[in-house]
Coordinates of C-alpha atoms and ligand atoms in Angstrom, one line a residue:
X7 CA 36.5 27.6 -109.9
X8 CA 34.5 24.5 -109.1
X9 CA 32.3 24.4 -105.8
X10 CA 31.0 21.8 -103.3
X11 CA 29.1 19.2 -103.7
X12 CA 27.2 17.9 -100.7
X13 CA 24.3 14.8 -100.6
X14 CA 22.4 13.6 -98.3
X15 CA 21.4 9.6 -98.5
X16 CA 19.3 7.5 -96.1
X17 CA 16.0 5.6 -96.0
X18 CA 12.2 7.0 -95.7
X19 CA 11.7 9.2 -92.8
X20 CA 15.1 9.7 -91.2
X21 CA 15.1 13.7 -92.0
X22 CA 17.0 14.6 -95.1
X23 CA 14.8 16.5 -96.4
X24 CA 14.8 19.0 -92.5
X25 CA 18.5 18.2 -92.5
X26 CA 19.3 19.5 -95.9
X27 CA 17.1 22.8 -95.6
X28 CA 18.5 23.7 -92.4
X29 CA 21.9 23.0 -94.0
X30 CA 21.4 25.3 -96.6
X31 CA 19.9 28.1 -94.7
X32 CA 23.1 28.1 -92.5
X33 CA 25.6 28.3 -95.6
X34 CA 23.3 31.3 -97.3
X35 CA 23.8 32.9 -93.9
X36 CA 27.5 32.8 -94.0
X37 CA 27.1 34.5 -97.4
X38 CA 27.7 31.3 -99.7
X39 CA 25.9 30.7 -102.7
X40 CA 24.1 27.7 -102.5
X41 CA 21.9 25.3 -104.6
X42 CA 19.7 22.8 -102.7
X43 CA 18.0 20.4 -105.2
X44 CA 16.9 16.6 -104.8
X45 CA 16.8 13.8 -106.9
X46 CA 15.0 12.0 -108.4
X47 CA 14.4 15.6 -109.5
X48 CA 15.6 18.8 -109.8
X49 CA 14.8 20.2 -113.6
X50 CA 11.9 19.6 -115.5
X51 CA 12.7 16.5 -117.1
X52 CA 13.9 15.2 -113.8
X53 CA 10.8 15.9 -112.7
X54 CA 8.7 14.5 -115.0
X55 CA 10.5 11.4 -114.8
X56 CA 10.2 11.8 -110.8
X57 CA 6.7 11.8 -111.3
X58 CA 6.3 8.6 -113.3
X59 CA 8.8 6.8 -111.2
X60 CA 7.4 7.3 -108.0
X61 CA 3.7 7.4 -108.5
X62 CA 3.4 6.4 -112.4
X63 CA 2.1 2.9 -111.1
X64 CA 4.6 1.6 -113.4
X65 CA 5.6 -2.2 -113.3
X66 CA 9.2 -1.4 -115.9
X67 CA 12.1 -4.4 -115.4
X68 CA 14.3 -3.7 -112.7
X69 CA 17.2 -2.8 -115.1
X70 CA 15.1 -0.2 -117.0
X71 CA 13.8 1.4 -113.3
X72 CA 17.7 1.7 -112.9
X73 CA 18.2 3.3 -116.4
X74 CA 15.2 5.4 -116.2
X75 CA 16.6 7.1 -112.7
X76 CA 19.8 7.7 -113.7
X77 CA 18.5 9.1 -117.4
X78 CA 16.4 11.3 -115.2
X79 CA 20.0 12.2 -112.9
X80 CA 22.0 12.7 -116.1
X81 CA 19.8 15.3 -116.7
X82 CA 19.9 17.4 -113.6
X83 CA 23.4 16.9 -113.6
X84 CA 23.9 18.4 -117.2
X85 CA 21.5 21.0 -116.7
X86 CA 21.7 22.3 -113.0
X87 CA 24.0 20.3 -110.8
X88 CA 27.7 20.6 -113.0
X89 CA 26.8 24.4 -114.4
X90 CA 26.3 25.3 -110.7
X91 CA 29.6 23.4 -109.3
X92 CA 31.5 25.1 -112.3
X93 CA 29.8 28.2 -111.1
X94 CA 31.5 28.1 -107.7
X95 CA 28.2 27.3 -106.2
X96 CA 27.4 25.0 -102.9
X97 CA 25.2 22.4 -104.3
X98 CA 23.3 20.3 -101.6
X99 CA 21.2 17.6 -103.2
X100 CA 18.3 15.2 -101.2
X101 CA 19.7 11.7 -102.6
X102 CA 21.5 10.8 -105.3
X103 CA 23.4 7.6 -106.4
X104 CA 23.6 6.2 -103.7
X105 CA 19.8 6.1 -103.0
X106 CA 20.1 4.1 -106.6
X107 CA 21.9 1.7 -105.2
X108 CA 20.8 0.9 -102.0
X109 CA 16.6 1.3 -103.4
X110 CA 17.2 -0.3 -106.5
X111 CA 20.3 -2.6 -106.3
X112 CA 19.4 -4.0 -102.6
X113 CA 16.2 -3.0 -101.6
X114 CA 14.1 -3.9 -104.7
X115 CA 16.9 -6.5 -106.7
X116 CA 18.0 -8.3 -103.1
X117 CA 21.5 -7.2 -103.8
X118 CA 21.3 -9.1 -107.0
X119 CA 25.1 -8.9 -108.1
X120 CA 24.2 -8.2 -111.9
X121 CA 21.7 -5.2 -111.2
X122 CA 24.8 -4.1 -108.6
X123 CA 27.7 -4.5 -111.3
X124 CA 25.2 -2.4 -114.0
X125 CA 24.7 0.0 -111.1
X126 CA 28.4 0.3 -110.6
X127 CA 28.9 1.0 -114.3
X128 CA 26.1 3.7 -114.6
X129 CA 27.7 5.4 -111.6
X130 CA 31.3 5.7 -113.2
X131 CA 29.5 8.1 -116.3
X132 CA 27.6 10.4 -114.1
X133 CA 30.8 13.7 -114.3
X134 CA 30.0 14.6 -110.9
X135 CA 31.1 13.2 -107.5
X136 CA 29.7 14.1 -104.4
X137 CA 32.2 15.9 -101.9
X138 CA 30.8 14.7 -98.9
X139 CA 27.9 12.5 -98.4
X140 CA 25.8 12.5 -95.4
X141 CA 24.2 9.3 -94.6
X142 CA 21.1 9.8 -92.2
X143 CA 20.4 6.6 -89.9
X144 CA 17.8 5.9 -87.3
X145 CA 16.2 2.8 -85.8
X146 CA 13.6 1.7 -88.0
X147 CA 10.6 2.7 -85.3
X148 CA 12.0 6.0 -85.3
X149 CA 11.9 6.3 -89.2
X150 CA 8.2 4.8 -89.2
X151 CA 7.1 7.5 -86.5
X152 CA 8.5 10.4 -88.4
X153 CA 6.7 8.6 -91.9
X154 CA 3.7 8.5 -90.2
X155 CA 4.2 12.6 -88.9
X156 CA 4.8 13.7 -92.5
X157 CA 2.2 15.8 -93.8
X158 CA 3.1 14.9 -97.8
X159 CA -0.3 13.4 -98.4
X160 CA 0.6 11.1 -101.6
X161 CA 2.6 7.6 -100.9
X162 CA 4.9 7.0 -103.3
X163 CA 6.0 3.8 -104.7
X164 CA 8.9 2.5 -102.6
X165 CA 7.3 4.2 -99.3
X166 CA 4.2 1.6 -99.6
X167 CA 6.8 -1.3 -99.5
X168 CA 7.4 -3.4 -96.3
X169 CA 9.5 -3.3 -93.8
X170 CA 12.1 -6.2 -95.0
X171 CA 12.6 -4.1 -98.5
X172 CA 13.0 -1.1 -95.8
X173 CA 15.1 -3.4 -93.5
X174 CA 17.3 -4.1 -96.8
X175 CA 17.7 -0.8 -97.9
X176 CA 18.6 0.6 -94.5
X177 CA 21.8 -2.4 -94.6
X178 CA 22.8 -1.0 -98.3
X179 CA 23.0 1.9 -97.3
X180 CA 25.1 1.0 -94.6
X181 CA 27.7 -0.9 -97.0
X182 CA 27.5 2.4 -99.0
X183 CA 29.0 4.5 -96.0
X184 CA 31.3 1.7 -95.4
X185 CA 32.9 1.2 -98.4
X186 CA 32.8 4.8 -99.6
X187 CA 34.8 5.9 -96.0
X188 CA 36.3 9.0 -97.2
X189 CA 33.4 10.3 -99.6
X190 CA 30.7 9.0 -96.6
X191 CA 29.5 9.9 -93.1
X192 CA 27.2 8.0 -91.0
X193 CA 25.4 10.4 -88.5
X194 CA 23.1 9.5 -86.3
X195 CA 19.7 11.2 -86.7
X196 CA 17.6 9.8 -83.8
X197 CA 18.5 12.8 -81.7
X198 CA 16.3 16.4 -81.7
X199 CA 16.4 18.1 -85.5
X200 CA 19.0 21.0 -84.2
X201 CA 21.0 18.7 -82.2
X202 CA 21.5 16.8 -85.5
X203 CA 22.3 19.9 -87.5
X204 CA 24.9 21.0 -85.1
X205 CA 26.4 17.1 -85.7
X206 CA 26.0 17.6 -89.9
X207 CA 27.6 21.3 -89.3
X208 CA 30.7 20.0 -87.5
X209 CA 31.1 17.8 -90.3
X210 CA 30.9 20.2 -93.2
X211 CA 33.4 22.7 -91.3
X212 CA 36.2 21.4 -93.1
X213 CA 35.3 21.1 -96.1
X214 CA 34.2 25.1 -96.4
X215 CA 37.9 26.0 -95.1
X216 CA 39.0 23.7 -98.1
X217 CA 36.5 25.6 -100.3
X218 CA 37.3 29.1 -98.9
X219 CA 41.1 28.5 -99.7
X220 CA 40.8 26.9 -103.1
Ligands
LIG315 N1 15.3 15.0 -85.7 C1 14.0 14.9 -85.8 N2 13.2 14.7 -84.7 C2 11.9 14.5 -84.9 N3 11.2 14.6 -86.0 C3 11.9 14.9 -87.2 C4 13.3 15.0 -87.1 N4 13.8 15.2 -88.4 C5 12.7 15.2 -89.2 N5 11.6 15.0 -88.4 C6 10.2 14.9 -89.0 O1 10.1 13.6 -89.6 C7 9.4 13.7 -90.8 C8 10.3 13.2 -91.9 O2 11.4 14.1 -92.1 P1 11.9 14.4 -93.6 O3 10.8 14.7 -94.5 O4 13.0 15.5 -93.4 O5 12.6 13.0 -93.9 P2 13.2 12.5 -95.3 O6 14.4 11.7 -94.9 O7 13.4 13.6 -96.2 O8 12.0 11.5 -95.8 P3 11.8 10.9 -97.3 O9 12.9 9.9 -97.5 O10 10.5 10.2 -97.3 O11 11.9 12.1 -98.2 C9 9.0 15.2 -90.9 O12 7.7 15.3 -90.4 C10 9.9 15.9 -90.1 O13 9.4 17.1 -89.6
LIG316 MG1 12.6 13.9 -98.1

């Protein structure tokens, strides 16, 4: 039995957070057995490591930041993520990999080929591929106006950077959704928070009936 894996990618503010609770309230109402985690995140290590990374005022290299979140993904993976695929389980998860990649490799390194290529290579160890992965985009006045609206209190690390590392992050993860075709879809989250939903449903449809017939 092996179950569905769903992410949800995008820059600060664009709703993956409403997007992927409202997802998985839905699929618990149809009676499916659902995981919603977020990276970095999701066990205790994770966490801790969460912590450090995003408000540990750390300055590590740029290749050990990259190490250091995907130590903290291999964990949540082993420990939560693959035991609840094999379980059968729905597992929705706020970021993953490609966050990684478009935060690290081309926000932070400037699409730096040798940060990319190690990026690359981490990727092709982590045992689990998303099914479907959701990339959120909005203009970026949109995305500052719903920053802004949060009520989260603590700014972390990589929202306090400017608008060119946002700008540059926002274009990764565009070339992510473009590249990755089948595994990616780009929806457009400018519109109300249900209208949205209904887009993100009409897009998982299929991939229950697959599940439901497996
Ligand atoms: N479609 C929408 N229309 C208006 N406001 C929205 C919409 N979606 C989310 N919001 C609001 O925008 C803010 C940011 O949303 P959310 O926390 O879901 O974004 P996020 O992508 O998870 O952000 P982050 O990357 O920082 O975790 C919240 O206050 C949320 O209520
Ligand atoms: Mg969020």
């Amino acid at each position: 039995m092996s179950g569905l894996f769903i992410t949800f990618e995008g820059g600060e503010g664009v709703g993956k957070s409403t997007q992927a609770r409202l997802l998985a309230d839905y699929l618990r109402g149809r009676g499916l057995d659902v995981d919603l985690t977020r990276e970095p995140g999701g066990t205790p290590g994770a966490e801790a490591l969460r912590d450090f990374l995003l408000f540990g005022g750390h300055d590590l290299s740029s290749r050990a930041e990259v190490m250091a979140h995907f130590a903290a993904r291999a964990d949540h993976v082993d420990r939560r993520i693959a035991p609840a695929l094999a379980a059968g389980k729905v597992v929705i998860c706020d970021r993953f990999t490609d966050s990684t990649e478009a935060y690290q490799g081309h926000g932070l390194g400037n699409g730096d080929p040798v940060l990319l290529d190690m990026i690359a290579r981490l990727r092709a160890l982590v045992p689990a591929v998303p099914d479907l992965t959701l990339v959120l985009q909005v203009p970026p006045a949109i995305a500052a106006a719903r920053m802004a609206e949060r009520a989260n209190g603590r700014t972390d690390r990589y929202e306090a950077l400017d608008t060119a590392f946002h700008a540059r992050v926002a274009a990764g993860f565009d070339m992510i959704a473009r590249r990755d075709a089948t595994r990616c879809r780009r929806i457009d989250a400018s519109a109300a928070m249900d209208a949205v939903q209904d887009d993100i449903r009409t897009v998982v449809a299929p991939y229950l009936k697959r599940a439901d017939n497996a």
